[in-house]
XYZ file of C-alpha atoms in Angstrom:
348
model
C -19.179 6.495 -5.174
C -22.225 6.220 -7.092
C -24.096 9.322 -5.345
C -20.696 11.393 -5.940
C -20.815 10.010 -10.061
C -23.997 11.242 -10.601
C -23.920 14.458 -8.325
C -21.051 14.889 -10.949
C -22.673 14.798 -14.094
C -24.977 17.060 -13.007
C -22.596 19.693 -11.989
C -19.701 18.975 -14.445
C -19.818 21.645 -17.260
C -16.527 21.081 -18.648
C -14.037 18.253 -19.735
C -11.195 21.265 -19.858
C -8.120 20.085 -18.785
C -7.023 20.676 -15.546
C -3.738 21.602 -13.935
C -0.527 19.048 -14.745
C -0.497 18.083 -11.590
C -4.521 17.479 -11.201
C -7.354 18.405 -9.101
C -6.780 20.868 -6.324
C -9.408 19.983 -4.165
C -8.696 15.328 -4.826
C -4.667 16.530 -3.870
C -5.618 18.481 -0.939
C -8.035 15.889 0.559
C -5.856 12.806 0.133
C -2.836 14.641 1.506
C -5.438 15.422 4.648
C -6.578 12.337 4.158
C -2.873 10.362 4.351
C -0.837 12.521 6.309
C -3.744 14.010 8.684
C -2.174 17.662 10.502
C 1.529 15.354 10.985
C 3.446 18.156 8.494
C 2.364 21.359 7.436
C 0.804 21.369 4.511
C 2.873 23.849 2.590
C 5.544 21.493 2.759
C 3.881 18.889 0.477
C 4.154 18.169 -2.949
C 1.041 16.230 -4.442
C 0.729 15.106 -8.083
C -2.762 12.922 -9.357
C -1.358 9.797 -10.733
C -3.111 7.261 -13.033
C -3.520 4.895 -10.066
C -0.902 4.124 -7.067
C 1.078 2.649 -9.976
C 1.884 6.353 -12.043
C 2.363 7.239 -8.333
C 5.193 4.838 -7.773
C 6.649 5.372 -11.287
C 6.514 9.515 -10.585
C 8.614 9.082 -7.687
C 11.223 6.995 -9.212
C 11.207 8.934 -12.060
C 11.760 12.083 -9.090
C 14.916 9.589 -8.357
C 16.245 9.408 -11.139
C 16.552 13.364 -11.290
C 17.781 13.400 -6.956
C 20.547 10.657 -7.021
C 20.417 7.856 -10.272
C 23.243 6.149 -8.588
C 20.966 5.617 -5.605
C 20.061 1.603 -4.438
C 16.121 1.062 -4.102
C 15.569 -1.129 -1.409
C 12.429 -3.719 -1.845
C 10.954 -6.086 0.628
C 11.345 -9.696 -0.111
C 8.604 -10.076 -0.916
C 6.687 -7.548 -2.131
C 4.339 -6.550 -5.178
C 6.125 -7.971 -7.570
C 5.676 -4.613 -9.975
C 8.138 -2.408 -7.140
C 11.043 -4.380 -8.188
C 10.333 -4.690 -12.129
C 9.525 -1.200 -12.736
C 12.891 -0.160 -10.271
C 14.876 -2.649 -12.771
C 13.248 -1.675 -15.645
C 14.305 1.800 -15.024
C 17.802 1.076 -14.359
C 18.206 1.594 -10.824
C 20.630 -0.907 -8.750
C 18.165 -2.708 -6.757
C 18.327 -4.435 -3.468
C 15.820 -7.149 -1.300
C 15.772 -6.770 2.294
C 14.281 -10.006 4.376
C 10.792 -9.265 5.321
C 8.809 -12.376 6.237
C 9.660 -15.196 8.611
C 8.612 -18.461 6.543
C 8.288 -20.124 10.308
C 6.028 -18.021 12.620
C 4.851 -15.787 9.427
C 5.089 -12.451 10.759
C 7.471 -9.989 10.110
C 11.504 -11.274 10.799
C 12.237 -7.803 12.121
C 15.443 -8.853 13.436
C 16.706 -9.656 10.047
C 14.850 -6.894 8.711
C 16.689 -4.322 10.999
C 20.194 -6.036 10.524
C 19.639 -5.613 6.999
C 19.051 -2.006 7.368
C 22.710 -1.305 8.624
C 23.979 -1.815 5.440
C 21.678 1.556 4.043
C 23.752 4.285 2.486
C 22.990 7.743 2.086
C 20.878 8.893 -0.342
C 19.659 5.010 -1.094
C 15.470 5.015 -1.166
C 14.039 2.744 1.088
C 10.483 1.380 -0.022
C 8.015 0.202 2.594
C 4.755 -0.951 2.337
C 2.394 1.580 5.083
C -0.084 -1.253 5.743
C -1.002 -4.317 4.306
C 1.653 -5.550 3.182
C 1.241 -7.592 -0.266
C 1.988 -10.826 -0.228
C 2.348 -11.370 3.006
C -0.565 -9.741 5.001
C 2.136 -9.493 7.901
C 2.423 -5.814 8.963
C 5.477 -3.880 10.756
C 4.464 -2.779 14.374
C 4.515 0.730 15.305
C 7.835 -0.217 17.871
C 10.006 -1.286 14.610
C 8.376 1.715 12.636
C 10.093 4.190 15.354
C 13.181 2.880 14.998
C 13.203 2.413 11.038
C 12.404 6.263 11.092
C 15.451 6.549 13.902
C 17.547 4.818 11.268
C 16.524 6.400 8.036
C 17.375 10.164 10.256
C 20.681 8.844 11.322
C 21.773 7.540 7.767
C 20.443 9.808 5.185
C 18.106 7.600 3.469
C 15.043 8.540 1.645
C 12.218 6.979 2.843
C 9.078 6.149 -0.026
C 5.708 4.609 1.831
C 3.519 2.864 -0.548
C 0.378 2.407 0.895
C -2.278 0.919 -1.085
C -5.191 -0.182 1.683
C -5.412 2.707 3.454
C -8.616 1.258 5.576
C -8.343 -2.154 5.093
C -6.500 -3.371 7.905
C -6.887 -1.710 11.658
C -8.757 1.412 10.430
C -8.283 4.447 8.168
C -6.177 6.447 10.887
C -4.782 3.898 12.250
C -3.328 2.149 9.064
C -2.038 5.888 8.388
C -0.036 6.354 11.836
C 2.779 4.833 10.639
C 3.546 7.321 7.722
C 2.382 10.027 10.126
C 4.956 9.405 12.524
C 7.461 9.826 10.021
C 6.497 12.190 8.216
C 6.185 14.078 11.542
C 9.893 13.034 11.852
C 12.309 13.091 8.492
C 13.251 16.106 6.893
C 12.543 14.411 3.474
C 10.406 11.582 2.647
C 7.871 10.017 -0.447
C 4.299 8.858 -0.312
C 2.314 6.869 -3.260
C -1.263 6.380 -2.203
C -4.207 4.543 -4.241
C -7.682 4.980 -4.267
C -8.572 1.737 -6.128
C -9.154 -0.373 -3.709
C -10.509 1.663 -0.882
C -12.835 3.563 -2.773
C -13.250 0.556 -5.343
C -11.971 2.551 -8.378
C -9.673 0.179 -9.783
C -10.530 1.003 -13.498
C -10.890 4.589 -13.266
C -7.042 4.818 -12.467
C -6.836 7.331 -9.286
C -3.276 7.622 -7.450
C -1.444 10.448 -5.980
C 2.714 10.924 -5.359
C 3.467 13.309 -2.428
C 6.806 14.436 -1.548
C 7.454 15.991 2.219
C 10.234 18.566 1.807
C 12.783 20.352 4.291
C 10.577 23.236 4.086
C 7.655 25.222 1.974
C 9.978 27.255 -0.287
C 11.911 23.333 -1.036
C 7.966 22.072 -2.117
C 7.005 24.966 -3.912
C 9.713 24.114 -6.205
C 9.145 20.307 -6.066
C 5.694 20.926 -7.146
C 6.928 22.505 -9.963
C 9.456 19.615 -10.985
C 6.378 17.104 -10.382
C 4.246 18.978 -12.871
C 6.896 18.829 -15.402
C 7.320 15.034 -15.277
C 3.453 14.558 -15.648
C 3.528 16.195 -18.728
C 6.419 14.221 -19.951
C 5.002 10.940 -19.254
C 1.469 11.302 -19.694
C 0.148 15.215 -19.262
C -2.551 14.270 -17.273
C -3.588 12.137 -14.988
C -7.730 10.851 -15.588
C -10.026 13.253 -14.005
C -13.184 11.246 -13.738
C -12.208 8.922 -10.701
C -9.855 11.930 -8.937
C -12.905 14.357 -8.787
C -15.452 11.387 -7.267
C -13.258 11.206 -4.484
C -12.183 14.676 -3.956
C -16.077 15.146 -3.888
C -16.718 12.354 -1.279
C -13.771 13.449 0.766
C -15.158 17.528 0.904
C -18.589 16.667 1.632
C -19.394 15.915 5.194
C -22.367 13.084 4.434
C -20.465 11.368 1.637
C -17.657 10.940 3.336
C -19.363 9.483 6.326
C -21.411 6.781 4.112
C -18.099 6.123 2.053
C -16.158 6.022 5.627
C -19.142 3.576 6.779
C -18.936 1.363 3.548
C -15.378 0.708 3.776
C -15.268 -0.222 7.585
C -17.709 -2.653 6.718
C -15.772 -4.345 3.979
C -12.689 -3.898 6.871
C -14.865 -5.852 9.233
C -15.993 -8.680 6.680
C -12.271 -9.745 5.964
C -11.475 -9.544 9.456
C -14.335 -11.613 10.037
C -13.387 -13.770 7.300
C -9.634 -14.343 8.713
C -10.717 -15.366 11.836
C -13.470 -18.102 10.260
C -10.720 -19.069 8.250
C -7.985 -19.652 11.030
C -10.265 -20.924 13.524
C -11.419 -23.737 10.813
C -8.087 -24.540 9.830
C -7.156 -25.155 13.660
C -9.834 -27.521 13.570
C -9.009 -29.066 10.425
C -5.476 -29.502 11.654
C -5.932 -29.849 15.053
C -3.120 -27.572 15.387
C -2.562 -23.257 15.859
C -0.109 -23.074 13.039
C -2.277 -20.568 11.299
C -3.258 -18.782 13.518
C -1.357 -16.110 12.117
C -3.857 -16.018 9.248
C -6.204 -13.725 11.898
C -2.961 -11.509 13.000
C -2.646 -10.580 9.101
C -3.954 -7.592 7.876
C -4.919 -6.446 4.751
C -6.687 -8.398 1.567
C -3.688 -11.001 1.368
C -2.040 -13.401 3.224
C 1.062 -15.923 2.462
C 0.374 -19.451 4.032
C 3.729 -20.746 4.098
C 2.826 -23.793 1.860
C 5.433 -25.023 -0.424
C 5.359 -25.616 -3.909
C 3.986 -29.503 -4.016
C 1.393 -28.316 -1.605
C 0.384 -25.560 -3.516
C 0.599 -28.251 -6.471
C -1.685 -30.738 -4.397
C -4.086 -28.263 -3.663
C -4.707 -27.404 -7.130
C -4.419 -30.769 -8.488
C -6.208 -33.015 -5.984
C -8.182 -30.329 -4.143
C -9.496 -28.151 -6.936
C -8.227 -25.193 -5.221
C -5.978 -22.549 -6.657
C -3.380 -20.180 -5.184
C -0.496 -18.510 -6.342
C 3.134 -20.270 -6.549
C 4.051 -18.496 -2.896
C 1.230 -19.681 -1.513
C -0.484 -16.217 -1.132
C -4.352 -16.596 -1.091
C -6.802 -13.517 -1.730
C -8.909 -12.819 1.695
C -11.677 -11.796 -0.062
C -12.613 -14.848 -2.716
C -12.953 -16.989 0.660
C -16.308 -14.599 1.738
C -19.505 -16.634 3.018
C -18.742 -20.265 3.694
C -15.723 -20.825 1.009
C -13.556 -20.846 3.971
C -14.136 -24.380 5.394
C -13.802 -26.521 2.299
C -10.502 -24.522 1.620
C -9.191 -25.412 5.118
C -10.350 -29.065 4.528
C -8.272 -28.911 1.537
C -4.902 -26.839 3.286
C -5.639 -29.654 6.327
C -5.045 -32.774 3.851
C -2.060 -31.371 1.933
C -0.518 -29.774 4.610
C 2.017 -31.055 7.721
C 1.856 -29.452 10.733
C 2.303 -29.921 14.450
């Protein structure tokens, strides 16, 4: 990132505006980048966003113009900003189960169940990897037949995914939203680039839309454009043209590429530190699932006097649901934090 800032301000020689919808060359790489050769490309609609945020507002704003009487349906959990912004805008809203507070992992029995209920023309959000809070990620088995079920019942699908990179690997992580994108006639993407390129302030997201055909996104591009410049004309350029410049150019994309499967091996490594310590601490495998997680999160399964206890008698803080941040546990932080989850904790 650094190398592509100041190759930048060399070769920058204008702060013009650029197109509503943003930079050609950022919205051509991340679709590549995303979706890979799974749809033709002239059936894509891409619009910069400020950050995967603007991306998921852009496409519920896109809903409100498609269907306004549609249901969104939200994991339960999830980031807690999918269902407040989908309230805030006045949509009917809906929680689907998502985590199994027992083994930890995805209940994708309930999950599925849950799904029968779907009616056409509902949008059904799904985190692509990672899954925030929980860490606990939908295998590509249930993925096939989610895709089988949106098909059969009309639904619109919307794939937030936000760690591109951070779990099993940049195209792996992606597979899911290639395999149905490969699949649905329709379908939304919101994508960030804050945490895998580390751009968090500079604000760099991007809202795709597949459509039925290239005449259908032509026109879609259009609408897209128009709601950009009725929310916020344009999206920030700085961040957007750093990574369309690292994604075009063969040796920055390999050291960016190399950088980030680094940081993808330290929090695996960190996981597995962590659950192997707390097996010891507790003489037990009951988080084990800690190393199964993927992602920069992961939801313990404490409940609220433990989480209580380990703040108050432990000095260690997590949020109410338990979920603890991967990353703030680098080096040796692990091991007093398992000391700590051992003596609060009851497990067998």
């Amino acid at each position: 990132v650094k190398k592509a800032e100041a190759r930048l301000l060399q070769e920058q020689n204008s702060k013009a505006y650029v197109s509503l919808a943003g930079a050609e060359l950022f919205r051509d790489q991340m679709r590549d980048l995303v979706l890979g050769d799974a749809v033709a490309a002239d059936r894509v609609a891409t619009l910069q966003t400020p950050g995967g945020t603007g991306a998921i507002r852009q496409v519920f704003e896109s809903m409100k113009i498609l269907n306004p009487d549609c249901t969104i349906w939200i994991s339960d959990p999830s980031w807690p900003s999918h269902m407040s912004m989908a309230t805030h805008m006045g949509f009917k809203t809906r929680g689907y189960p998502y985590f199994d507070n027992e083994t930890r992992l995805v209940d994708t029995d309930a999950m599925m169940a849950s799904f029968q209920e779907l009616k056409a023309g509902d949008l059904l959000l799904l985190h692509g990897c990672c899954h925030n809070p929980t860490g606990a990620n939908i295998d590509m088995d249930t993925w096939k037949a989610i895709t089988d079920l949106v098909i059969e019942k009309g639904v619109m699908p919307f794939i937030d995914i936000a760690y591109q990179g951070f779990g099993d690997g940049l195209d792996q992580d992606a597979a899911p939203v290639r395999h149905m994108a490969s699949r649905v006639p329709e379908m939304f993407i919101a994508a960030s680039c804050s945490k895998n390129f580390g751009l968090y302030r500079d604000r760099v997201g991007i809202a795709m839309m597949i459509a039925k055909d290239a005449d259908t996104a032509e026109v879609v591009q259009g609408n897209l454009a128009v709601l950009n410049r009725l929310n916020y004309s344009f999206a920030p350029d700085h961040g957007a043209a750093v990574v369309g410049m690292i994604l075009a150019d063969a040796e920055l994309r390999a050291e960016w590429m190399a950088e980030l499967e680094d940081m993808r091996m330290t929090m695996l490594t960190i996981r597995q530190n962590l659950a192997d310590a707390l097996r010891q601490q507790c003489n037990s495998d009951h988080f084990d699932f800690v190393a199964h997680h993927r992602g920069m999160f992961s939801r313990l399964g404490l409940n609220a006097e433990q989480v209580l206890s380990l703040r108050d008698d432990h000095g260690m803080y997590v949020v109410g649901d338990s979920r603890i941040n991967i990353a703030g546990l680098a080096g040796n932080r692990h091991l007093p934090f398992a000391i700590a989850v051992a003596k609060v904790a009851t497990v067998s």
